Amino acid sequence: MFIPVSIKYPLEWLLVFVLLLTAKLIEWYKPPFIRAVQLTDPTINFPFIAKQQYSDLKLFSAAVFLPFFCICVYNSTWLALNGWRNAKQFYVWHMSLLSFGFAVALNGISTEFLKTLIGKPRPDFVARCGPDRTPKGALTETAIIVDPLRVCTRPYGDAVFLDGFKSTPSGHSSFALCGLVWLTLYAYGQSRVLHGSSKASQLLLTLPLWFAVQICISRTQDYRHHFKDILLGGLLGGLVGAGTYYWFFPSVTSEKCNEPKTSGPPVDWCKEPQNIV
């Protein structure tokens, strides 16, 4: 039953795929805006730390795979306990994945577009630049680098150097808040925890948010972002996560918070077999 309902939304899934592909193409092929920087600026003179607390793989696991895993485990468990012929729950499962797919796609393209457009240097930019201070380089301590592509020696390679202009907004922060805000709202909605559950249960379901905060703070400890970058990225991701959730599902305080906003699965595939008398 899961495949038929997916076929009913080809344009939506195609849009998710196009947005994701566009975001990756921007990341891979669109160089950021190259800003002039002052070598003595203390905000960009932090050391370059190669090993991050949360690598891209760890971020993907926490912000994308974890919500996807929770969606699938929750819905498959529900169906196993209540019957696999429940078309309505298959529809909830599908709309959950579609909602989360839009969250990841919209956040990805928004983050990458802003990163390349703004071109703000990271806190460790000077280390990535490796400015040529020899007489041939003609640099003084107070010099403004007018053409970083010419002056910087790029000791860690071109890719690391160009990535040094992608400080705003923080991608880790935007994806962490996007995925885990969405997951928190989904947990609240599907569990109906605001409808008579204990305060302890309500607080327990906020754990993903604290995990997201920890990821955000780690970006300053790794000298990858300034606090403003993290705040902007977190705000962007949180808004996208909440917006895409409420695009498909009602408020978590609603009586039908565990059902999608749309009326239900298409009648041509959700009908249960009728007994013929």
Short mmCIF file of C-alpha atoms in Angstrom, two decimals:
data_model
loop_
_atom_site.label_atom_id
_atom_site.label_comp_id
_atom_site.label_asym_id
_atom_site.label_seq_id
_atom_site.Cartn_x
_atom_site.Cartn_y
_atom_site.Cartn_z
CA MET A 1 0.00 0.00 0.00
CA PHE A 2 2.95 2.34 0.52
CA ILE A 3 3.93 2.42 -3.16
CA PRO A 4 0.47 3.31 -4.52
CA VAL A 5 0.11 6.37 -2.29
CA SER A 6 3.60 7.55 -3.27
CA ILE A 7 2.56 7.39 -6.92
CA LYS A 8 -0.27 9.79 -6.09
CA TYR A 9 2.27 12.51 -5.27
CA PRO A 10 4.80 12.39 -8.12
CA LEU A 11 5.20 16.15 -8.47
CA GLU A 12 5.81 16.61 -4.75
CA TRP A 13 8.50 13.93 -4.66
CA LEU A 14 10.02 15.27 -7.88
CA LEU A 15 10.21 18.73 -6.32
CA VAL A 16 11.96 17.32 -3.25
CA PHE A 17 14.50 15.58 -5.50
CA VAL A 18 15.09 18.72 -7.59
CA LEU A 19 15.61 20.87 -4.50
CA LEU A 20 18.07 18.38 -3.01
CA LEU A 21 19.98 18.09 -6.28
CA THR A 22 20.10 21.86 -6.69
CA ALA A 23 21.42 22.28 -3.15
CA LYS A 24 24.23 19.79 -3.81
CA LEU A 25 25.10 21.41 -7.14
CA ILE A 26 25.39 24.79 -5.42
CA GLU A 27 27.61 23.23 -2.74
CA TRP A 28 29.86 21.47 -5.26
CA TYR A 29 30.11 23.97 -8.11
CA LYS A 30 29.07 27.47 -6.97
CA PRO A 31 32.06 29.31 -5.47
CA PRO A 32 31.29 31.64 -2.57
CA PHE A 33 31.63 35.40 -2.74
CA ILE A 34 35.28 36.26 -2.02
CA ARG A 35 35.53 39.08 0.52
CA ALA A 36 38.52 41.24 1.34
CA VAL A 37 39.78 40.56 4.88
CA GLN A 38 42.23 42.12 7.31
CA LEU A 39 44.96 39.75 8.45
CA THR A 40 45.01 41.14 11.99
CA ASP A 41 41.26 40.74 12.49
CA PRO A 42 41.10 38.66 15.71
CA THR A 43 37.74 37.14 14.78
CA ILE A 44 39.28 35.17 11.89
CA ASN A 45 42.63 34.21 13.43
CA PHE A 46 41.65 31.02 15.22
CA PRO A 47 43.44 27.73 14.47
CA PHE A 48 42.20 25.32 11.84
CA ILE A 49 41.02 22.07 13.46
CA ALA A 50 40.81 19.26 10.94
CA LYS A 51 38.86 16.82 13.12
CA GLN A 52 35.45 18.25 13.98
CA GLN A 53 33.32 17.04 16.88
CA TYR A 54 30.47 16.48 14.42
CA SER A 55 31.65 15.54 10.96
CA ASP A 56 29.27 15.77 8.01
CA LEU A 57 28.51 12.07 8.45
CA LYS A 58 27.68 12.50 12.14
CA LEU A 59 25.50 15.49 11.33
CA PHE A 60 23.65 13.52 8.65
CA SER A 61 23.13 10.66 11.10
CA ALA A 62 21.69 12.98 13.75
CA ALA A 63 19.68 15.43 11.67
CA VAL A 64 18.51 13.31 8.74
CA PHE A 65 18.88 9.59 9.39
CA LEU A 66 17.60 9.71 12.99
CA PRO A 67 14.25 11.36 12.11
CA PHE A 68 13.87 9.08 9.08
CA PHE A 69 14.61 6.05 11.25
CA CYS A 70 12.12 7.17 13.90
CA ILE A 71 9.40 7.72 11.28
CA CYS A 72 9.86 4.23 9.86
CA VAL A 73 10.19 2.44 13.21
CA TYR A 74 7.16 4.19 14.71
CA ASN A 75 4.85 3.57 11.76
CA SER A 76 5.98 0.01 11.10
CA THR A 77 5.56 -0.82 14.80
CA TRP A 78 2.08 0.73 14.80
CA LEU A 79 1.10 -1.33 11.77
CA ALA A 80 2.59 -4.51 13.22
CA LEU A 81 0.52 -4.07 16.37
CA ASN A 82 -2.69 -2.88 14.74
CA GLY A 83 -2.71 -4.65 11.40
CA TRP A 84 -0.87 -4.14 8.12
CA ARG A 85 -4.11 -3.54 6.21
CA ASN A 86 -4.63 -0.16 7.86
CA ALA A 87 -4.40 2.09 4.81
CA LYS A 88 -4.82 5.24 6.88
CA GLN A 89 -1.60 4.62 8.79
CA PHE A 90 0.28 3.94 5.58
CA TYR A 91 -0.93 7.35 4.45
CA VAL A 92 0.33 8.93 7.69
CA TRP A 93 3.68 7.21 7.11
CA HIS A 94 3.93 8.51 3.57
CA MET A 95 2.95 12.07 4.45
CA SER A 96 5.45 12.02 7.31
CA LEU A 97 8.27 11.13 4.92
CA LEU A 98 7.11 13.71 2.39
CA SER A 99 6.96 16.42 5.05
CA PHE A 100 10.43 15.57 6.31
CA GLY A 101 11.75 15.34 2.75
CA PHE A 102 10.60 18.89 2.11
CA ALA A 103 12.20 20.01 5.38
CA VAL A 104 15.62 18.65 4.40
CA ALA A 105 15.38 19.86 0.81
CA LEU A 106 14.22 23.40 1.58
CA ASN A 107 16.73 23.79 4.38
CA GLY A 108 19.53 22.49 2.19
CA ILE A 109 18.95 24.82 -0.71
CA SER A 110 18.33 27.83 1.57
CA THR A 111 21.52 27.22 3.54
CA GLU A 112 23.76 26.65 0.53
CA PHE A 113 22.33 29.63 -1.35
CA LEU A 114 22.93 31.99 1.58
CA LYS A 115 26.42 30.61 2.28
CA THR A 116 27.65 31.31 -1.24
CA LEU A 117 25.82 34.63 -1.48
CA ILE A 118 27.09 36.10 1.80
CA GLY A 119 30.67 34.78 1.65
CA LYS A 120 31.56 35.54 5.26
CA PRO A 121 35.02 34.29 6.39
CA ARG A 122 35.13 31.61 9.07
CA PRO A 123 36.91 32.13 12.42
CA ASP A 124 39.83 30.03 11.12
CA PHE A 125 40.07 31.79 7.77
CA VAL A 126 43.63 33.15 8.12
CA ALA A 127 44.91 29.63 8.87
CA ARG A 128 43.12 28.35 5.76
CA CYS A 129 44.48 31.27 3.73
CA GLY A 130 48.13 30.95 4.75
CA PRO A 131 48.97 34.48 3.53
CA ASP A 132 52.29 34.94 1.79
CA ARG A 133 54.27 37.29 4.07
CA THR A 134 57.50 37.16 2.06
CA PRO A 135 58.75 40.34 0.37
CA LYS A 136 57.37 38.93 -2.85
CA GLY A 137 53.97 38.69 -1.24
CA ALA A 138 54.15 42.40 -0.37
CA LEU A 139 51.91 42.03 2.69
CA THR A 140 52.06 44.02 5.91
CA GLU A 141 50.40 43.14 9.19
CA THR A 142 47.62 45.68 8.57
CA ALA A 143 47.19 44.96 4.89
CA ILE A 144 43.74 44.44 3.43
CA ILE A 145 43.71 41.38 1.20
CA VAL A 146 42.12 42.69 -1.94
CA ASP A 147 42.58 39.50 -3.94
CA PRO A 148 42.70 36.48 -1.59
CA LEU A 149 42.84 34.09 -4.53
CA ARG A 150 46.23 35.57 -5.44
CA VAL A 151 47.69 36.33 -2.01
CA CYS A 152 46.70 33.22 -0.05
CA THR A 153 48.95 30.18 -0.34
CA ARG A 154 46.07 27.84 0.63
CA PRO A 155 48.11 25.31 2.66
CA TYR A 156 45.12 22.98 3.12
CA GLY A 157 44.07 23.04 -0.53
CA ASP A 158 41.65 25.01 -2.66
CA ALA A 159 38.51 23.30 -1.35
CA VAL A 160 39.30 24.07 2.29
CA PHE A 161 40.26 27.62 1.37
CA LEU A 162 37.01 28.34 -0.48
CA ASP A 163 35.02 26.68 2.29
CA GLY A 164 36.53 29.32 4.55
CA PHE A 165 34.11 31.83 3.01
CA LYS A 166 31.02 29.84 4.04
CA SER A 167 30.63 30.84 7.67
CA THR A 168 27.10 32.27 7.45
CA PRO A 169 24.72 30.65 8.06
CA SER A 170 26.03 27.65 9.94
CA GLY A 171 25.05 24.54 7.99
CA HIS A 172 25.44 22.23 10.97
CA SER A 173 23.18 24.48 13.04
CA SER A 174 20.54 24.82 10.34
CA PHE A 175 20.37 21.08 9.65
CA ALA A 176 20.48 20.13 13.33
CA LEU A 177 17.61 22.46 14.23
CA CYS A 178 15.67 21.65 11.07
CA GLY A 179 15.74 17.89 11.51
CA LEU A 180 15.42 17.76 15.28
CA VAL A 181 12.76 20.48 15.58
CA TRP A 182 10.76 18.54 13.00
CA LEU A 183 11.33 15.31 14.92
CA THR A 184 10.26 16.90 18.21
CA LEU A 185 7.03 18.23 16.71
CA TYR A 186 6.37 14.87 15.07
CA ALA A 187 6.87 13.05 18.36
CA TYR A 188 4.52 15.47 20.11
CA GLY A 189 1.90 15.08 17.40
CA GLN A 190 1.96 11.31 17.01
CA SER A 191 2.10 10.61 20.74
CA ARG A 192 -0.58 13.23 21.53
CA VAL A 193 1.52 13.98 24.57
CA LEU A 194 -0.17 17.34 25.16
CA HIS A 195 -3.52 15.63 25.57
CA GLY A 196 -3.35 14.35 29.11
CA SER A 197 0.19 12.97 29.37
CA SER A 198 2.47 13.78 32.29
CA LYS A 199 4.79 16.77 32.31
CA ALA A 200 7.70 14.34 32.49
CA SER A 201 6.65 12.78 29.19
CA GLN A 202 6.36 16.20 27.60
CA LEU A 203 9.84 17.16 28.76
CA LEU A 204 11.32 13.84 27.66
CA LEU A 205 10.28 14.49 24.08
CA THR A 206 12.34 17.70 24.02
CA LEU A 207 15.59 15.71 24.16
CA PRO A 208 16.20 16.09 20.39
CA LEU A 209 16.27 19.86 20.86
CA TRP A 210 19.02 19.63 23.47
CA PHE A 211 20.96 17.38 21.12
CA ALA A 212 20.62 20.05 18.43
CA VAL A 213 21.87 22.74 20.82
CA GLN A 214 24.94 20.63 21.61
CA ILE A 215 25.72 20.31 17.89
CA CYS A 216 25.37 24.07 17.46
CA ILE A 217 27.69 24.90 20.35
CA SER A 218 30.32 22.47 19.04
CA ARG A 219 30.70 24.68 15.97
CA THR A 220 32.20 27.48 18.05
CA GLN A 221 34.46 25.02 19.87
CA ASP A 222 35.77 23.79 16.51
CA TYR A 223 36.24 27.42 15.37
CA ARG A 224 34.05 26.84 12.34
CA HIS A 225 31.50 29.58 13.06
CA HIS A 226 30.89 32.74 15.03
CA PHE A 227 27.91 32.84 17.40
CA LYS A 228 25.96 35.02 14.96
CA ASP A 229 26.42 32.41 12.24
CA ILE A 230 25.05 29.74 14.55
CA LEU A 231 22.08 31.85 15.61
CA LEU A 232 21.21 32.59 11.99
CA GLY A 233 21.62 28.97 10.95
CA GLY A 234 19.60 27.72 13.90
CA LEU A 235 16.83 30.22 13.23
CA LEU A 236 16.73 29.26 9.56
CA GLY A 237 16.67 25.54 10.28
CA GLY A 238 14.14 25.82 13.09
CA LEU A 239 11.76 27.86 10.94
CA VAL A 240 12.07 25.47 8.01
CA GLY A 241 11.61 22.42 10.24
CA ALA A 242 8.55 23.84 11.99
CA GLY A 243 7.13 25.32 8.79
CA THR A 244 7.30 22.09 6.80
CA TYR A 245 5.86 20.11 9.71
CA TYR A 246 2.87 22.42 10.04
CA TRP A 247 2.51 22.46 6.28
CA PHE A 248 1.46 18.81 6.44
CA PHE A 249 0.23 18.33 10.02
CA PRO A 250 -2.03 20.35 12.34
CA SER A 251 -0.93 21.96 15.58
CA VAL A 252 0.33 19.57 18.25
CA THR A 253 -2.46 20.92 20.48
CA SER A 254 -5.14 19.89 17.96
CA GLU A 255 -7.42 16.95 18.67
CA LYS A 256 -6.28 15.41 15.38
CA CYS A 257 -2.61 16.26 15.78
CA ASN A 258 -1.59 12.73 14.76
CA GLU A 259 -3.30 12.95 11.36
CA PRO A 260 -2.14 14.82 8.23
CA LYS A 261 -4.02 17.96 7.26
CA THR A 262 -5.20 16.40 4.02
CA SER A 263 -8.42 14.42 4.08
CA GLY A 264 -6.86 10.99 3.84
CA PRO A 265 -5.57 8.36 1.45
CA PRO A 266 -7.07 8.22 -2.04
CA VAL A 267 -10.24 6.14 -2.03
CA ASP A 268 -9.15 3.95 -4.91
CA TRP A 269 -6.45 2.27 -2.85
CA CYS A 270 -7.46 2.79 0.78
CA LYS A 271 -10.69 0.85 0.67
CA GLU A 272 -10.59 -2.32 2.66
CA PRO A 273 -11.84 -5.44 0.88
CA GLN A 274 -15.61 -5.82 1.21
CA ASN A 275 -17.23 -9.11 2.09
CA ILE A 276 -19.64 -10.14 -0.65
CA VAL A 277 -22.89 -11.57 0.69
#
